[in-house]
């Protein structure tokens, strides 16, 4: 089946630093990727839709200047959490939508971010 | 009202029993429906799509009731490995392919 990877899987950083998370579709092309955040015991919340070669579309309440998204190729999208604070600690999950007719979304394994 | 609502549980069910979950959605125009399972500290994985006519995959049966705006998941002969959180997912469609997740229903199968 299709595989999506995320890197890093876990990161601990100091407050005020920036953290970059990569999402890669390993065996298919994805014009569209999605970034989600999940706090403990809550559902996944879509943060933004990342489109290759164009600006990301952010959901209401998500600061685009704080969560920078770059989708430079058909297999890679990055999310940078700038000036991270403890409240940004969460489980960040990406998904990549297959460009074929099925348009199935495949999830990455997630990145657990802890900001001290 | 939340877009997608689920009973969070937990459901503690003995091995071999049958268990069913429901999920309601608020937008009557929603087009696509899915059940995902999420294991602790892992990403969601697609369990099955939900079709208007209902569909079955082994021990799992999913049904859609558009009139009442709910979908259901039935698990028969439950196994210990079925312990997970089950997420109801809805896609509006019509060009909006965003997945909207419910909060999930936690299931624990007891030996």
CSV table of C-alpha atoms in Angstrom, one decimal:
chain,number,residue,atom,x,y,z
A,1,UNK,CA,0.0,0.0,0.0
A,2,UNK,CA,0.9,3.6,-0.3
A,3,UNK,CA,3.4,4.9,2.3
A,4,UNK,CA,3.7,8.4,3.8
A,5,UNK,CA,6.6,9.2,6.0
A,6,UNK,CA,7.2,11.9,8.5
A,7,UNK,CA,10.3,13.2,10.0
A,8,UNK,CA,11.1,13.5,12.8
A,9,UNK,CA,8.9,11.1,14.7
A,10,UNK,CA,9.5,12.9,18.0
A,11,UNK,CA,11.1,16.2,18.8
A,12,UNK,CA,11.7,18.1,22.1
A,13,UNK,CA,12.6,21.7,21.8
A,14,UNK,CA,13.0,24.8,23.9
A,15,UNK,CA,10.4,27.5,23.9
A,16,UNK,CA,11.1,30.1,21.2
A,17,UNK,CA,12.8,27.8,18.8
A,18,UNK,CA,11.4,26.7,15.4
A,19,UNK,CA,10.8,23.1,14.4
A,20,UNK,CA,10.4,21.8,10.9
A,21,UNK,CA,8.4,18.6,10.2
A,22,UNK,CA,8.7,16.8,6.8
A,23,UNK,CA,6.0,14.8,5.2
A,24,UNK,CA,6.9,12.6,2.2
A,25,UNK,CA,4.8,10.4,0.0
A,26,UNK,CA,7.2,7.6,-0.8
A,27,UNK,CA,5.6,5.8,-3.7
A,28,UNK,CA,3.0,8.1,-5.2
A,29,UNK,CA,2.7,11.7,-6.1
A,30,UNK,CA,0.5,14.0,-4.0
A,31,UNK,CA,-0.5,17.4,-5.3
A,32,UNK,CA,-2.4,17.9,-2.1
A,33,UNK,CA,-1.3,17.2,1.5
A,34,UNK,CA,-3.0,18.0,4.7
A,35,UNK,CA,-1.6,18.9,8.1
A,36,UNK,CA,-3.5,17.9,11.3
A,37,UNK,CA,-3.0,18.4,14.9
A,38,UNK,CA,-4.3,16.2,17.7
A,39,UNK,CA,-4.3,17.0,21.3
A,40,UNK,CA,-4.7,14.2,23.9
A,41,UNK,CA,-8.1,12.6,23.9
A,42,UNK,CA,-9.3,14.9,21.1
A,43,UNK,CA,-10.0,14.4,17.5
A,44,UNK,CA,-7.7,15.3,14.7
A,45,UNK,CA,-8.1,18.9,13.7
A,46,UNK,CA,-7.2,20.0,10.2
A,47,UNK,CA,-4.8,22.9,10.3
A,48,UNK,CA,-4.1,23.5,6.7
A,49,UNK,CA,-4.3,22.1,3.2
A,50,UNK,CA,-0.9,22.2,1.4
A,51,UNK,CA,-1.0,22.5,-2.4
A,52,UNK,CA,2.1,21.8,-4.5
A,53,UNK,CA,3.4,25.0,-6.1
A,54,UNK,CA,0.9,27.3,-4.4
A,55,UNK,CA,0.1,28.8,-1.0
A,56,UNK,CA,-1.4,26.6,1.6
A,57,UNK,CA,-5.0,27.1,2.7
A,58,UNK,CA,-5.3,27.5,6.5
A,59,UNK,CA,-8.3,26.6,8.6
A,60,UNK,CA,-10.0,29.3,10.7
A,61,UNK,CA,-8.0,30.0,13.8
A,62,UNK,CA,-4.7,28.7,12.5
A,63,UNK,CA,-2.0,31.3,12.3
A,64,UNK,CA,-0.3,31.1,8.9
A,65,UNK,CA,2.7,33.1,10.1
A,66,UNK,CA,3.2,30.7,12.9
A,67,UNK,CA,2.7,27.5,11.0
A,68,UNK,CA,4.6,27.9,7.8
A,69,UNK,CA,3.9,25.3,5.1
A,70,UNK,CA,5.9,24.7,2.0
A,71,UNK,CA,5.0,22.2,-0.6
A,72,UNK,CA,7.8,22.4,-3.1
A,73,UNK,CA,7.4,19.1,-4.9
A,74,UNK,CA,4.8,16.4,-5.5
A,75,UNK,CA,6.3,14.2,-2.8
A,76,UNK,CA,7.2,16.6,0.0
A,77,UNK,CA,5.5,19.1,2.2
A,78,UNK,CA,7.0,20.7,5.3
A,79,UNK,CA,5.4,22.3,8.3
A,80,UNK,CA,7.5,24.7,10.4
A,81,UNK,CA,6.3,25.7,13.8
A,82,UNK,CA,7.9,29.0,14.4
A,83,UNK,CA,8.7,30.4,17.9
A,84,UNK,CA,7.2,27.3,19.4
A,85,UNK,CA,5.6,27.5,22.8
A,86,UNK,CA,4.5,24.9,25.3
A,87,UNK,CA,0.9,25.1,24.1
A,88,UNK,CA,2.1,24.0,20.6
A,89,UNK,CA,3.0,20.6,22.1
A,90,UNK,CA,0.9,18.2,20.2
A,91,UNK,CA,0.8,15.3,17.8
A,92,UNK,CA,1.1,16.6,14.3
A,93,UNK,CA,0.0,14.3,11.5
A,94,UNK,CA,0.2,14.8,7.8
A,95,UNK,CA,-1.8,13.0,5.1
A,96,UNK,CA,-1.1,12.9,1.4
A,97,UNK,CA,-3.8,12.5,-1.2
A,98,UNK,CA,-3.1,10.3,-4.1
A,99,UNK,CA,-3.2,12.0,-7.5
A,100,UNK,CA,-5.0,9.1,-9.1
A,101,UNK,CA,-8.7,8.9,-9.5
A,102,UNK,CA,-9.2,7.2,-6.1
A,103,UNK,CA,-8.0,10.4,-4.3
A,104,UNK,CA,-7.4,8.3,-1.2
A,105,UNK,CA,-5.7,10.0,1.7
A,106,UNK,CA,-2.8,8.2,3.4
A,107,UNK,CA,-1.6,9.3,6.8
A,108,UNK,CA,1.9,9.7,7.9
A,109,UNK,CA,2.9,8.1,11.3
A,110,UNK,CA,2.8,11.5,13.0
A,111,UNK,CA,5.3,13.7,14.8
A,112,UNK,CA,5.1,14.2,18.5
A,113,UNK,CA,6.3,17.7,19.5
A,114,UNK,CA,7.1,18.7,23.1
A,115,UNK,CA,8.0,22.3,23.7
A,116,UNK,CA,9.6,22.9,27.1
B,1,UNK,CA,-23.4,21.3,17.2
B,2,UNK,CA,-20.3,19.5,16.2
B,3,UNK,CA,-19.9,18.5,12.6
B,4,UNK,CA,-19.3,14.9,13.5
B,5,UNK,CA,-20.3,13.4,16.9
B,6,UNK,CA,-19.4,10.1,18.5
B,7,UNK,CA,-19.9,8.6,21.9
B,8,UNK,CA,-16.4,8.7,23.3
B,9,UNK,CA,-16.9,5.6,25.4
B,10,UNK,CA,-15.0,3.8,26.7
B,11,UNK,CA,-16.7,0.6,25.6
B,12,UNK,CA,-15.3,-2.4,27.5
B,13,UNK,CA,-16.4,-5.5,25.8
B,14,UNK,CA,-15.6,-9.2,26.4
B,15,UNK,CA,-13.8,-11.1,23.7
B,16,UNK,CA,-16.1,-12.7,21.2
B,17,UNK,CA,-18.9,-10.2,21.8
B,18,UNK,CA,-20.6,-8.0,19.2
B,19,UNK,CA,-20.3,-4.3,19.6
B,20,UNK,CA,-21.7,-1.4,17.7
B,21,UNK,CA,-20.9,2.3,17.4
B,22,UNK,CA,-22.9,5.1,15.9
B,23,UNK,CA,-21.8,8.4,14.6
B,24,UNK,CA,-23.9,11.4,13.6
B,25,UNK,CA,-23.1,14.2,11.2
B,26,UNK,CA,-24.6,17.6,10.9
B,27,UNK,CA,-24.3,18.5,7.2
B,28,UNK,CA,-26.9,16.6,5.3
B,29,UNK,CA,-25.0,17.3,2.0
B,30,UNK,CA,-22.1,15.2,3.1
B,31,UNK,CA,-21.0,12.8,0.4
B,32,UNK,CA,-18.4,10.3,1.7
B,33,UNK,CA,-18.1,8.4,5.0
B,34,UNK,CA,-15.4,6.3,6.5
B,35,UNK,CA,-14.4,4.5,9.6
B,36,UNK,CA,-10.8,4.8,10.7
B,37,UNK,CA,-9.1,3.1,13.6
B,38,UNK,CA,-6.4,4.7,15.7
B,39,UNK,CA,-4.1,2.9,18.0
B,40,UNK,CA,-2.6,4.6,21.0
B,41,UNK,CA,0.0,7.2,19.9
B,42,UNK,CA,-0.3,6.2,16.2
B,43,UNK,CA,-1.8,7.6,13.1
B,44,UNK,CA,-5.3,6.8,11.9
B,45,UNK,CA,-5.7,4.0,9.5
B,46,UNK,CA,-8.6,3.4,7.2
B,47,UNK,CA,-10.8,0.6,8.3
B,48,UNK,CA,-13.5,0.8,5.7
B,49,UNK,CA,-15.5,3.2,3.6
B,50,UNK,CA,-19.2,3.4,4.2
B,51,UNK,CA,-21.6,3.0,1.3
B,52,UNK,CA,-25.2,3.9,1.0
B,53,UNK,CA,-26.2,0.3,0.6
B,54,UNK,CA,-24.2,-0.8,3.6
B,55,UNK,CA,-21.0,-2.9,3.3
B,56,UNK,CA,-19.3,-5.7,5.1
B,57,UNK,CA,-15.6,-6.6,5.4
B,58,UNK,CA,-15.2,-9.8,7.4
B,59,UNK,CA,-16.3,-9.2,11.0
B,60,UNK,CA,-17.0,-5.5,10.3
B,61,UNK,CA,-20.2,-4.1,8.9
B,62,UNK,CA,-20.8,-0.4,8.2
B,63,UNK,CA,-24.1,1.2,7.4
B,64,UNK,CA,-25.3,4.7,6.4
B,65,UNK,CA,-28.6,6.2,7.3
B,66,UNK,CA,-28.9,9.4,5.3
B,67,UNK,CA,-32.4,10.3,6.6
B,68,UNK,CA,-31.2,10.3,10.2
B,69,UNK,CA,-27.7,11.4,9.3
B,70,UNK,CA,-25.8,8.7,11.0
B,71,UNK,CA,-23.4,5.9,10.2
B,72,UNK,CA,-22.7,2.8,12.2
B,73,UNK,CA,-20.0,0.2,12.7
B,74,UNK,CA,-20.7,-3.3,13.9
B,75,UNK,CA,-17.9,-5.6,15.0
B,76,UNK,CA,-18.8,-9.2,15.4
B,77,UNK,CA,-16.8,-11.9,17.3
B,78,UNK,CA,-14.5,-9.2,18.7
B,79,UNK,CA,-10.8,-9.9,19.1
B,80,UNK,CA,-8.3,-8.5,21.5
B,81,UNK,CA,-6.6,-6.8,18.6
B,82,UNK,CA,-9.8,-4.8,17.9
B,83,UNK,CA,-9.0,-2.6,21.0
B,84,UNK,CA,-8.4,0.9,19.6
B,85,UNK,CA,-10.2,4.2,19.1
B,86,UNK,CA,-12.6,4.2,16.1
B,87,UNK,CA,-12.9,7.4,14.3
B,88,UNK,CA,-15.9,8.4,12.2
B,89,UNK,CA,-14.8,10.5,9.2
B,90,UNK,CA,-17.0,12.6,6.9
B,91,UNK,CA,-16.2,14.3,3.6
B,92,UNK,CA,-18.5,17.0,2.4
B,93,UNK,CA,-17.4,16.6,-1.3
B,94,UNK,CA,-18.4,19.0,-4.1
B,95,UNK,CA,-14.7,20.0,-4.3
B,96,UNK,CA,-14.3,20.1,-0.6
B,97,UNK,CA,-12.2,17.0,0.2
B,98,UNK,CA,-11.4,17.9,3.8
B,99,UNK,CA,-11.7,15.0,6.2
B,100,UNK,CA,-13.8,15.9,9.2
B,101,UNK,CA,-13.1,13.6,12.2
B,102,UNK,CA,-15.2,12.7,15.1
B,103,UNK,CA,-13.5,12.6,18.5
B,104,UNK,CA,-13.5,8.8,18.3
B,105,UNK,CA,-15.0,6.0,20.3
B,106,UNK,CA,-12.6,4.1,22.5
B,107,UNK,CA,-13.0,0.3,22.5
B,108,UNK,CA,-11.3,-2.2,24.8
B,109,UNK,CA,-11.7,-5.9,24.3
B,110,UNK,CA,-11.4,-7.8,27.6
B,111,UNK,CA,-10.0,-11.3,27.6
